[in-house]
């Protein structure tokens, strides 16, 4: 299990700062079979404008909150 707790700042135009925001996970010896995304305290005037992208080391991607 890994938790990413760095704060990201969303601007009114463009991408968030720190983007991309790397997450380093160590000690994983088995394939990852599931990922959970929890957004705590996230607010946005137009939530449908917000996308959350996860990119695996092999380049596969998953986007959450796509409108």
JSON list of C-alpha atoms in Angstrom, two decimals:
[
{"chain": "A", "resi": 1, "resn": "UNK", "atom": "CA", "xyz": [0.00, 0.00, 0.00]},
{"chain": "A", "resi": 2, "resn": "UNK", "atom": "CA", "xyz": [1.26, 3.48, -0.82]},
{"chain": "A", "resi": 3, "resn": "UNK", "atom": "CA", "xyz": [-0.16, 6.90, -0.04]},
{"chain": "A", "resi": 4, "resn": "UNK", "atom": "CA", "xyz": [0.66, 10.10, -1.91]},
{"chain": "A", "resi": 5, "resn": "UNK", "atom": "CA", "xyz": [0.13, 13.16, 0.27]},
{"chain": "A", "resi": 6, "resn": "UNK", "atom": "CA", "xyz": [1.69, 16.02, -1.70]},
{"chain": "A", "resi": 7, "resn": "UNK", "atom": "CA", "xyz": [-0.65, 18.94, -2.29]},
{"chain": "A", "resi": 8, "resn": "UNK", "atom": "CA", "xyz": [-1.36, 19.91, -5.88]},
{"chain": "A", "resi": 9, "resn": "UNK", "atom": "CA", "xyz": [-2.39, 23.42, -6.85]},
{"chain": "A", "resi": 10, "resn": "UNK", "atom": "CA", "xyz": [-5.01, 23.70, -9.60]},
{"chain": "A", "resi": 11, "resn": "UNK", "atom": "CA", "xyz": [-4.90, 26.85, -11.67]},
{"chain": "A", "resi": 12, "resn": "UNK", "atom": "CA", "xyz": [-7.95, 28.33, -13.36]},
{"chain": "A", "resi": 13, "resn": "UNK", "atom": "CA", "xyz": [-6.36, 27.66, -16.75]},
{"chain": "A", "resi": 14, "resn": "UNK", "atom": "CA", "xyz": [-4.09, 24.78, -17.74]},
{"chain": "A", "resi": 15, "resn": "UNK", "atom": "CA", "xyz": [-2.69, 21.92, -15.73]},
{"chain": "A", "resi": 16, "resn": "UNK", "atom": "CA", "xyz": [-2.11, 21.58, -12.00]},
{"chain": "A", "resi": 17, "resn": "UNK", "atom": "CA", "xyz": [1.19, 22.36, -10.37]},
{"chain": "A", "resi": 18, "resn": "UNK", "atom": "CA", "xyz": [3.06, 19.78, -9.70]},
{"chain": "A", "resi": 19, "resn": "UNK", "atom": "CA", "xyz": [2.21, 18.08, -13.00]},
{"chain": "A", "resi": 20, "resn": "UNK", "atom": "CA", "xyz": [3.22, 15.49, -13.73]},
{"chain": "A", "resi": 21, "resn": "UNK", "atom": "CA", "xyz": [3.35, 14.39, -10.13]},
{"chain": "A", "resi": 22, "resn": "UNK", "atom": "CA", "xyz": [5.38, 11.18, -9.82]},
{"chain": "A", "resi": 23, "resn": "UNK", "atom": "CA", "xyz": [4.48, 8.59, -7.20]},
{"chain": "A", "resi": 24, "resn": "UNK", "atom": "CA", "xyz": [7.25, 6.19, -6.26]},
{"chain": "A", "resi": 25, "resn": "UNK", "atom": "CA", "xyz": [6.23, 2.78, -4.94]},
{"chain": "A", "resi": 26, "resn": "UNK", "atom": "CA", "xyz": [8.90, 0.39, -3.69]},
{"chain": "A", "resi": 27, "resn": "UNK", "atom": "CA", "xyz": [8.96, -3.18, -2.42]},
{"chain": "A", "resi": 28, "resn": "UNK", "atom": "CA", "xyz": [6.23, -4.45, -4.75]},
{"chain": "A", "resi": 29, "resn": "UNK", "atom": "CA", "xyz": [7.19, -7.91, -5.97]},
{"chain": "A", "resi": 30, "resn": "UNK", "atom": "CA", "xyz": [3.85, -9.12, -7.35]},
{"chain": "A", "resi": 31, "resn": "UNK", "atom": "CA", "xyz": [1.89, -7.61, -10.25]},
{"chain": "A", "resi": 32, "resn": "UNK", "atom": "CA", "xyz": [-0.40, -4.72, -9.30]},
{"chain": "A", "resi": 33, "resn": "UNK", "atom": "CA", "xyz": [-3.98, -5.90, -9.83]},
{"chain": "A", "resi": 34, "resn": "UNK", "atom": "CA", "xyz": [-5.90, -2.91, -8.49]},
{"chain": "A", "resi": 35, "resn": "UNK", "atom": "CA", "xyz": [-5.56, 0.78, -7.79]},
{"chain": "A", "resi": 36, "resn": "UNK", "atom": "CA", "xyz": [-7.77, 2.97, -5.63]},
{"chain": "A", "resi": 37, "resn": "UNK", "atom": "CA", "xyz": [-7.95, 6.74, -6.13]},
{"chain": "A", "resi": 38, "resn": "UNK", "atom": "CA", "xyz": [-9.25, 8.74, -3.16]},
{"chain": "A", "resi": 39, "resn": "UNK", "atom": "CA", "xyz": [-9.56, 12.50, -3.44]},
{"chain": "A", "resi": 40, "resn": "UNK", "atom": "CA", "xyz": [-9.71, 14.15, -0.04]},
{"chain": "A", "resi": 41, "resn": "UNK", "atom": "CA", "xyz": [-10.73, 17.78, 0.15]},
{"chain": "A", "resi": 42, "resn": "UNK", "atom": "CA", "xyz": [-10.82, 18.28, -3.61]},
{"chain": "A", "resi": 43, "resn": "UNK", "atom": "CA", "xyz": [-13.14, 21.02, -4.77]},
{"chain": "A", "resi": 44, "resn": "UNK", "atom": "CA", "xyz": [-13.53, 22.71, -8.13]},
{"chain": "A", "resi": 45, "resn": "UNK", "atom": "CA", "xyz": [-16.11, 25.14, -9.48]},
{"chain": "A", "resi": 46, "resn": "UNK", "atom": "CA", "xyz": [-16.57, 22.92, -12.55]},
{"chain": "A", "resi": 47, "resn": "UNK", "atom": "CA", "xyz": [-15.77, 19.37, -11.43]},
{"chain": "A", "resi": 48, "resn": "UNK", "atom": "CA", "xyz": [-16.34, 18.05, -14.96]},
{"chain": "A", "resi": 49, "resn": "UNK", "atom": "CA", "xyz": [-13.28, 20.07, -16.02]},
{"chain": "A", "resi": 50, "resn": "UNK", "atom": "CA", "xyz": [-11.04, 17.98, -13.76]},
{"chain": "A", "resi": 51, "resn": "UNK", "atom": "CA", "xyz": [-9.36, 14.80, -15.01]},
{"chain": "A", "resi": 52, "resn": "UNK", "atom": "CA", "xyz": [-7.04, 12.55, -13.02]},
{"chain": "A", "resi": 53, "resn": "UNK", "atom": "CA", "xyz": [-4.51, 10.55, -15.01]},
{"chain": "A", "resi": 54, "resn": "UNK", "atom": "CA", "xyz": [-2.45, 7.61, -13.77]},
{"chain": "A", "resi": 55, "resn": "UNK", "atom": "CA", "xyz": [0.36, 6.35, -16.00]},
{"chain": "A", "resi": 56, "resn": "UNK", "atom": "CA", "xyz": [1.98, 2.99, -15.27]},
{"chain": "A", "resi": 57, "resn": "UNK", "atom": "CA", "xyz": [5.73, 2.45, -15.77]},
{"chain": "A", "resi": 58, "resn": "UNK", "atom": "CA", "xyz": [4.93, 0.51, -18.96]},
{"chain": "A", "resi": 59, "resn": "UNK", "atom": "CA", "xyz": [2.93, 3.45, -20.36]},
{"chain": "A", "resi": 60, "resn": "UNK", "atom": "CA", "xyz": [-0.59, 2.12, -19.78]},
{"chain": "A", "resi": 61, "resn": "UNK", "atom": "CA", "xyz": [-2.97, 4.86, -18.62]},
{"chain": "A", "resi": 62, "resn": "UNK", "atom": "CA", "xyz": [-6.17, 5.21, -16.63]},
{"chain": "A", "resi": 63, "resn": "UNK", "atom": "CA", "xyz": [-8.21, 8.43, -16.45]},
{"chain": "A", "resi": 64, "resn": "UNK", "atom": "CA", "xyz": [-10.72, 9.14, -13.70]},
{"chain": "A", "resi": 65, "resn": "UNK", "atom": "CA", "xyz": [-13.52, 11.74, -13.60]},
{"chain": "A", "resi": 66, "resn": "UNK", "atom": "CA", "xyz": [-13.62, 12.12, -17.34]},
{"chain": "A", "resi": 67, "resn": "UNK", "atom": "CA", "xyz": [-16.72, 14.05, -18.41]}
]
